[in-house]
PDB file of C-alpha atoms in Angstrom:
ATOM      1  CA  MET A   6       0.915 -46.304 -60.551  1.00 58.00           C
ATOM      2  CA  PRO A   7      -2.211 -48.329 -61.546  1.00 58.00           C
ATOM      3  CA  GLU A   8      -5.483 -46.897 -61.225  1.00 57.00           C
ATOM      4  CA  GLN A   9      -7.341 -48.047 -58.200  1.00 58.00           C
ATOM      5  CA  LEU A  10     -11.251 -48.822 -58.248  1.00 49.00           C
ATOM      6  CA  ILE A  11     -11.763 -47.429 -54.890  1.00 55.00           C
ATOM      7  CA  PRO A  12      -9.239 -44.786 -54.274  1.00 58.00           C
ATOM      8  CA  HIS A  13      -7.954 -43.627 -50.843  1.00 59.00           C
ATOM      9  CA  ASN A  14      -9.016 -40.015 -50.566  1.00 66.00           C
ATOM     10  CA  GLY A  15      -7.317 -37.336 -48.462  1.00 63.00           C
ATOM     11  CA  ASN A  16      -8.110 -36.444 -44.972  1.00 83.00           C
ATOM     12  CA  TYR A  17     -10.889 -33.876 -44.967  1.00 90.00           C
ATOM     13  CA  LYS A  18      -9.474 -32.287 -41.888  1.00 93.00           C
ATOM     14  CA  LYS A  19      -6.883 -30.949 -44.001  1.00 93.00           C
ATOM     15  CA  LEU A  20      -9.016 -29.060 -46.098  1.00 95.00           C
ATOM     16  CA  LEU A  21      -8.887 -25.359 -45.577  1.00 97.00           C
ATOM     17  CA  SER A  22     -12.527 -25.190 -46.441  1.00 97.00           C
ATOM     18  CA  TYR A  23     -13.377 -27.780 -43.556  1.00 97.00           C
ATOM     19  CA  GLN A  24     -11.055 -25.764 -41.024  1.00 98.00           C
ATOM     20  CA  LYS A  25     -12.854 -22.474 -41.914  1.00 98.00           C
ATOM     21  CA  ALA A  26     -16.266 -24.223 -41.573  1.00 98.00           C
ATOM     22  CA  ASP A  27     -15.068 -25.568 -38.043  1.00 98.00           C
ATOM     23  CA  VAL A  28     -14.117 -22.205 -36.944  1.00 98.00           C
ATOM     24  CA  ILE A  29     -17.440 -20.757 -38.100  1.00 98.00           C
ATOM     25  CA  PHE A  30     -19.350 -23.570 -36.345  1.00 98.00           C
ATOM     26  CA  GLN A  31     -17.581 -23.027 -33.233  1.00 98.00           C
ATOM     27  CA  LEU A  32     -17.842 -19.265 -33.270  1.00 98.00           C
ATOM     28  CA  THR A  33     -21.690 -19.422 -34.327  1.00 98.00           C
ATOM     29  CA  TYR A  34     -22.424 -22.028 -31.393  1.00 98.00           C
ATOM     30  CA  ASP A  35     -20.556 -19.544 -28.937  1.00 98.00           C
ATOM     31  CA  PHE A  36     -22.171 -16.416 -30.248  1.00 98.00           C
ATOM     32  CA  CYS A  37     -25.735 -17.883 -30.111  1.00 98.00           C
ATOM     33  CA  GLU A  38     -25.114 -19.214 -26.417  1.00 97.00           C
ATOM     34  CA  ARG A  39     -23.871 -15.745 -25.387  1.00 97.00           C
ATOM     35  CA  PHE A  40     -25.906 -13.221 -27.163  1.00 97.00           C
ATOM     36  CA  LEU A  41     -29.143 -14.644 -28.392  1.00 96.00           C
ATOM     37  CA  SER A  42     -32.222 -15.289 -25.887  1.00 94.00           C
ATOM     38  CA  LYS A  43     -32.865 -18.877 -24.878  1.00 92.00           C
ATOM     39  CA  GLY A  44     -35.693 -20.353 -26.702  1.00 91.00           C
ATOM     40  CA  ASP A  45     -34.992 -17.955 -29.786  1.00 92.00           C
ATOM     41  CA  ARG A  46     -35.752 -20.109 -32.902  1.00 93.00           C
ATOM     42  CA  THR A  47     -32.861 -18.272 -34.681  1.00 95.00           C
ATOM     43  CA  ILE A  48     -30.140 -20.229 -32.242  1.00 97.00           C
ATOM     44  CA  ASP A  49     -31.335 -23.514 -33.922  1.00 97.00           C
ATOM     45  CA  GLN A  50     -31.324 -22.200 -37.332  1.00 97.00           C
ATOM     46  CA  MET A  51     -27.828 -20.550 -37.185  1.00 98.00           C
ATOM     47  CA  VAL A  52     -26.199 -23.415 -35.425  1.00 98.00           C
ATOM     48  CA  GLN A  53     -27.847 -25.911 -37.789  1.00 98.00           C
ATOM     49  CA  ALA A  54     -26.749 -24.032 -40.972  1.00 98.00           C
ATOM     50  CA  ALA A  55     -23.167 -23.401 -39.406  1.00 98.00           C
ATOM     51  CA  ARG A  56     -23.140 -27.465 -38.528  1.00 98.00           C
ATOM     52  CA  SER A  57     -24.439 -28.241 -42.149  1.00 98.00           C
ATOM     53  CA  GLY A  58     -21.653 -26.090 -43.687  1.00 98.00           C
ATOM     54  CA  LYS A  59     -18.993 -28.202 -41.826  1.00 97.00           C
ATOM     55  CA  GLN A  60     -20.756 -31.625 -41.710  1.00 97.00           C
ATOM     56  CA  ASN A  61     -21.536 -31.510 -45.447  1.00 97.00           C
ATOM     57  CA  ILE A  62     -17.810 -31.072 -46.474  1.00 97.00           C
ATOM     58  CA  ILE A  63     -17.294 -34.408 -44.336  1.00 95.00           C
ATOM     59  CA  GLU A  64     -20.028 -36.375 -46.061  1.00 94.00           C
ATOM     60  CA  GLY A  65     -18.839 -35.043 -49.433  1.00 92.00           C
ATOM     61  CA  CYS A  66     -15.332 -36.526 -49.005  1.00 90.00           C
ATOM     62  CA  ALA A  67     -16.699 -39.622 -47.442  1.00 88.00           C
ATOM     63  CA  ALA A  68     -18.917 -40.176 -50.548  1.00 83.00           C
ATOM     64  CA  SER A  69     -16.061 -39.222 -53.120  1.00 74.00           C
ATOM     65  CA  THR A  70     -14.730 -42.687 -53.143  1.00 74.00           C
ATOM     66  CA  THR A  71     -17.675 -44.039 -55.146  1.00 73.00           C
ATOM     67  CA  SER A  72     -19.485 -40.935 -56.239  1.00 77.00           C
ATOM     68  CA  ALA A  73     -17.891 -37.566 -57.449  1.00 81.00           C
ATOM     69  CA  LYS A  74     -21.386 -36.437 -58.324  1.00 87.00           C
ATOM     70  CA  THR A  75     -22.386 -36.687 -54.696  1.00 89.00           C
ATOM     71  CA  GLU A  76     -19.281 -35.083 -53.339  1.00 92.00           C
ATOM     72  CA  ILE A  77     -20.204 -32.096 -55.632  1.00 93.00           C
ATOM     73  CA  LYS A  78     -23.686 -31.642 -54.555  1.00 95.00           C
ATOM     74  CA  LEU A  79     -22.925 -32.089 -50.766  1.00 96.00           C
ATOM     75  CA  VAL A  80     -19.917 -29.466 -50.946  1.00 97.00           C
ATOM     76  CA  ASN A  81     -22.407 -27.219 -52.723  1.00 97.00           C
ATOM     77  CA  VAL A  82     -24.906 -27.782 -49.857  1.00 98.00           C
ATOM     78  CA  ALA A  83     -22.077 -26.908 -47.457  1.00 98.00           C
ATOM     79  CA  LYS A  84     -21.767 -23.819 -49.388  1.00 98.00           C
ATOM     80  CA  ALA A  85     -25.569 -22.844 -49.518  1.00 98.00           C
ATOM     81  CA  SER A  86     -25.796 -23.545 -45.711  1.00 98.00           C
ATOM     82  CA  LEU A  87     -23.110 -21.097 -45.019  1.00 98.00           C
ATOM     83  CA  GLN A  88     -25.122 -18.493 -47.350  1.00 98.00           C
ATOM     84  CA  GLU A  89     -28.006 -18.985 -44.969  1.00 98.00           C
ATOM     85  CA  LEU A  90     -25.956 -18.275 -42.060  1.00 98.00           C
ATOM     86  CA  LEU A  91     -24.363 -15.258 -43.640  1.00 98.00           C
ATOM     87  CA  GLU A  92     -27.806 -14.007 -44.205  1.00 98.00           C
ATOM     88  CA  ASP A  93     -28.604 -14.571 -40.392  1.00 98.00           C
ATOM     89  CA  TYR A  94     -25.520 -12.590 -39.192  1.00 98.00           C
ATOM     90  CA  GLU A  95     -26.285  -9.749 -41.554  1.00 98.00           C
ATOM     91  CA  ASP A  96     -30.062  -9.750 -40.296  1.00 98.00           C
ATOM     92  CA  TYR A  97     -28.751  -9.702 -36.691  1.00 98.00           C
ATOM     93  CA  LEU A  98     -26.504  -6.624 -37.253  1.00 98.00           C
ATOM     94  CA  LYS A  99     -29.687  -5.024 -39.200  1.00 98.00           C
ATOM     95  CA  THR A 100     -32.232  -5.765 -36.632  1.00 97.00           C
ATOM     96  CA  ARG A 101     -30.175  -4.058 -33.950  1.00 97.00           C
ATOM     97  CA  HIS A 102     -29.003  -1.219 -35.937  1.00 98.00           C
ATOM     98  CA  CYS A 103     -25.288  -2.349 -35.793  1.00 98.00           C
ATOM     99  CA  ARG A 104     -22.778  -1.440 -38.375  1.00 98.00           C
ATOM    100  CA  GLN A 105     -21.611  -4.075 -40.831  1.00 98.00           C
ATOM    101  CA  TRP A 106     -18.145  -3.466 -41.736  1.00 98.00           C
ATOM    102  CA  GLU A 107     -17.847  -1.765 -45.259  1.00 98.00           C
ATOM    103  CA  GLU A 108     -15.633  -2.851 -48.015  1.00 97.00           C
ATOM    104  CA  GLY A 109     -12.051  -1.086 -47.400  1.00 96.00           C
ATOM    105  CA  SER A 110     -12.769  -0.443 -43.658  1.00 98.00           C
ATOM    106  CA  GLU A 111      -9.938  -0.917 -41.328  1.00 98.00           C
ATOM    107  CA  GLU A 112     -11.732  -3.631 -39.409  1.00 98.00           C
ATOM    108  CA  LEU A 113     -12.644  -5.672 -42.516  1.00 98.00           C
ATOM    109  CA  GLU A 114      -9.275  -5.600 -43.748  1.00 98.00           C
ATOM    110  CA  ALA A 115      -7.794  -6.586 -40.432  1.00 98.00           C
ATOM    111  CA  MET A 116     -10.041  -9.453 -40.098  1.00 98.00           C
ATOM    112  CA  ARG A 117      -9.287 -10.600 -43.688  1.00 98.00           C
ATOM    113  CA  LYS A 118      -5.810 -10.818 -42.749  1.00 98.00           C
ATOM    114  CA  LEU A 119      -6.587 -12.726 -39.752  1.00 98.00           C
ATOM    115  CA  GLY A 120      -8.805 -15.132 -41.541  1.00 98.00           C
ATOM    116  CA  LYS A 121      -6.104 -15.865 -44.028  1.00 97.00           C
ATOM    117  CA  MET A 122      -3.307 -16.468 -41.331  1.00 97.00           C
ATOM    118  CA  HIS A 123      -5.556 -18.618 -38.948  1.00 97.00           C
ATOM    119  CA  SER A 124      -7.662 -21.562 -39.400  1.00 95.00           C
ATOM    120  CA  ASP A 125      -8.070 -22.776 -35.907  1.00 95.00           C
ATOM    121  CA  ALA A 126     -10.966 -22.325 -33.798  1.00 97.00           C
ATOM    122  CA  ALA A 127      -9.042 -21.737 -30.563  1.00 98.00           C
ATOM    123  CA  PHE A 128      -7.608 -18.541 -32.198  1.00 98.00           C
ATOM    124  CA  PHE A 129     -10.893 -17.116 -32.902  1.00 98.00           C
ATOM    125  CA  LEU A 130     -12.774 -18.045 -29.745  1.00 98.00           C
ATOM    126  CA  GLU A 131     -10.063 -16.335 -27.786  1.00 98.00           C
ATOM    127  CA  LEU A 132     -10.500 -13.075 -29.820  1.00 97.00           C
ATOM    128  CA  ALA A 133     -14.385 -13.400 -29.632  1.00 98.00           C
ATOM    129  CA  ALA A 134     -14.181 -13.834 -25.609  1.00 98.00           C
ATOM    130  CA  THR A 135     -13.387 -10.196 -25.426  1.00 97.00           C
ATOM    131  CA  ARG A 136     -15.389  -8.767 -28.220  1.00 98.00           C
ATOM    132  CA  PRO A 137     -18.834  -7.384 -28.188  1.00 98.00           C
ATOM    133  CA  PRO A 138     -21.551  -9.166 -30.263  1.00 98.00           C
ATOM    134  CA  GLU A 139     -21.456  -6.670 -33.252  1.00 98.00           C
ATOM    135  CA  THR A 140     -17.731  -7.443 -33.712  1.00 98.00           C
ATOM    136  CA  ILE A 141     -18.213 -11.053 -33.456  1.00 98.00           C
ATOM    137  CA  ALA A 142     -20.906 -11.124 -35.845  1.00 98.00           C
ATOM    138  CA  ASN A 143     -18.702  -9.201 -38.386  1.00 98.00           C
ATOM    139  CA  MET A 144     -15.977 -11.596 -37.878  1.00 98.00           C
ATOM    140  CA  CYS A 145     -18.078 -14.337 -38.759  1.00 98.00           C
ATOM    141  CA  ILE A 146     -19.352 -12.542 -41.903  1.00 98.00           C
ATOM    142  CA  VAL A 147     -15.669 -12.045 -43.057  1.00 98.00           C
ATOM    143  CA  LEU A 148     -14.781 -15.843 -42.158  1.00 98.00           C
ATOM    144  CA  ILE A 149     -18.112 -17.254 -44.294  1.00 98.00           C
ATOM    145  CA  LYS A 150     -17.143 -15.198 -47.104  1.00 98.00           C
ATOM    146  CA  GLN A 151     -13.755 -16.614 -47.142  1.00 98.00           C
ATOM    147  CA  ALA A 152     -15.058 -20.062 -46.728  1.00 98.00           C
ATOM    148  CA  ASP A 153     -17.680 -19.440 -49.481  1.00 98.00           C
ATOM    149  CA  TYR A 154     -14.627 -18.687 -51.961  1.00 98.00           C
ATOM    150  CA  LEU A 155     -12.748 -21.715 -50.809  1.00 98.00           C
ATOM    151  CA  LEU A 156     -15.804 -23.905 -51.430  1.00 98.00           C
ATOM    152  CA  TYR A 157     -16.395 -22.420 -54.631  1.00 98.00           C
ATOM    153  CA  ARG A 158     -12.682 -23.078 -55.605  1.00 97.00           C
ATOM    154  CA  GLN A 159     -13.274 -26.663 -54.393  1.00 96.00           C
ATOM    155  CA  LEU A 160     -16.279 -26.902 -56.520  1.00 96.00           C
ATOM    156  CA  GLN A 161     -14.344 -25.740 -59.523  1.00 96.00           C
ATOM    157  CA  ARG A 162     -11.495 -28.220 -58.838  1.00 93.00           C
ATOM    158  CA  LEU A 163     -14.103 -31.182 -58.365  1.00 91.00           C
ATOM    159  CA  SER A 164     -15.894 -30.307 -61.418  1.00 90.00           C
ATOM    160  CA  ASP A 165     -12.832 -30.157 -63.564  1.00 90.00           C
ATOM    161  CA  ASP A 166     -11.717 -33.524 -62.000  1.00 84.00           C
ATOM    162  CA  PHE A 167     -14.937 -34.943 -63.032  1.00 78.00           C
ATOM    163  CA  LEU A 168     -14.993 -33.748 -66.439  1.00 81.00           C
ATOM    164  CA  LYS A 169     -11.461 -34.922 -66.924  1.00 82.00           C
ATOM    165  CA  ASN A 170     -11.613 -38.248 -65.053  1.00 72.00           C
ATOM    166  CA  GLY A 171     -15.061 -39.182 -64.865  1.00 67.00           C
ATOM    167  CA  GLY A 172     -16.640 -40.736 -61.713  1.00 62.00           C
ATOM    168  CA  PHE A 173     -16.734 -44.137 -60.291  1.00 60.00           C
ATOM    169  CA  THR A 174     -19.057 -45.805 -63.189  1.00 68.00           C
ATOM    170  CA  GLU A 175     -16.322 -44.790 -65.783  1.00 68.00           C
ATOM    171  CA  ARG A 176     -13.655 -45.833 -63.556  1.00 60.00           C
ATOM    172  CA  LEU A 177     -15.053 -49.065 -63.310  1.00 63.00           C
ATOM    173  CA  TYR A 178     -15.790 -49.423 -66.953  1.00 66.00           C
ATOM    174  CA  ARG A 179     -12.235 -48.401 -67.779  1.00 65.00           C
ATOM    175  CA  MET A 180     -10.606 -50.948 -65.514  1.00 62.00           C
ATOM    176  CA  ARG A 181     -12.961 -53.865 -66.463  1.00 69.00           C
ATOM    177  CA  SER A 182     -12.097 -53.137 -70.082  1.00 72.00           C
ATOM    178  CA  GLN A 183      -8.395 -53.100 -69.095  1.00 70.00           C
ATOM    179  CA  ASN A 184      -8.933 -56.368 -67.322  1.00 70.00           C
ATOM    180  CA  ARG A 185     -10.629 -58.123 -70.214  1.00 75.00           C
ATOM    181  CA  LYS A 186      -7.876 -56.864 -72.603  1.00 78.00           C
ATOM    182  CA  GLN A 187      -5.082 -58.396 -70.372  1.00 80.00           C
ATOM    183  CA  THR A 188      -6.844 -61.783 -69.970  1.00 78.00           C
ATOM    184  CA  LEU A 189      -7.461 -62.233 -73.827  1.00 69.00           C
TER     185      LEU A 189
END
């Protein structure tokens, strides 16, 4: 199949990293609405960090047709935004003297399994509806760490693809050179 100057890229909604980020955004929005005081600046910061995690994946995918470099940067911004949100959830637990699930704990392992099996917000919102804020914060921490790993893997793949195939400028040069050779 001949190389295309403007490739048709996949649907970002099929990316597991996007699906996890969407779950995190919806859980965070619900968490902030239910458990943080109206007017608390943390609400805006948490919701915006969660939204940025999701939206930068979308923007990176959209930019990928002409800029692999921009895609890589935006996926990294998504990763950084979720790290900021992770710290907010950890701070929530610390400042309220709540337990953060320890490595190897029964709760952590159960949530990891759920996080691997499910990527739909409705599933997690239903779980969260009957759980206390401490549990929901811990659920989000686990999901953020899973999304972080997925974004790291995505960044590795994007970097490898860029090194192997170059970006838009290299593709443009290759195609123009091939076109010139064919017309001579």
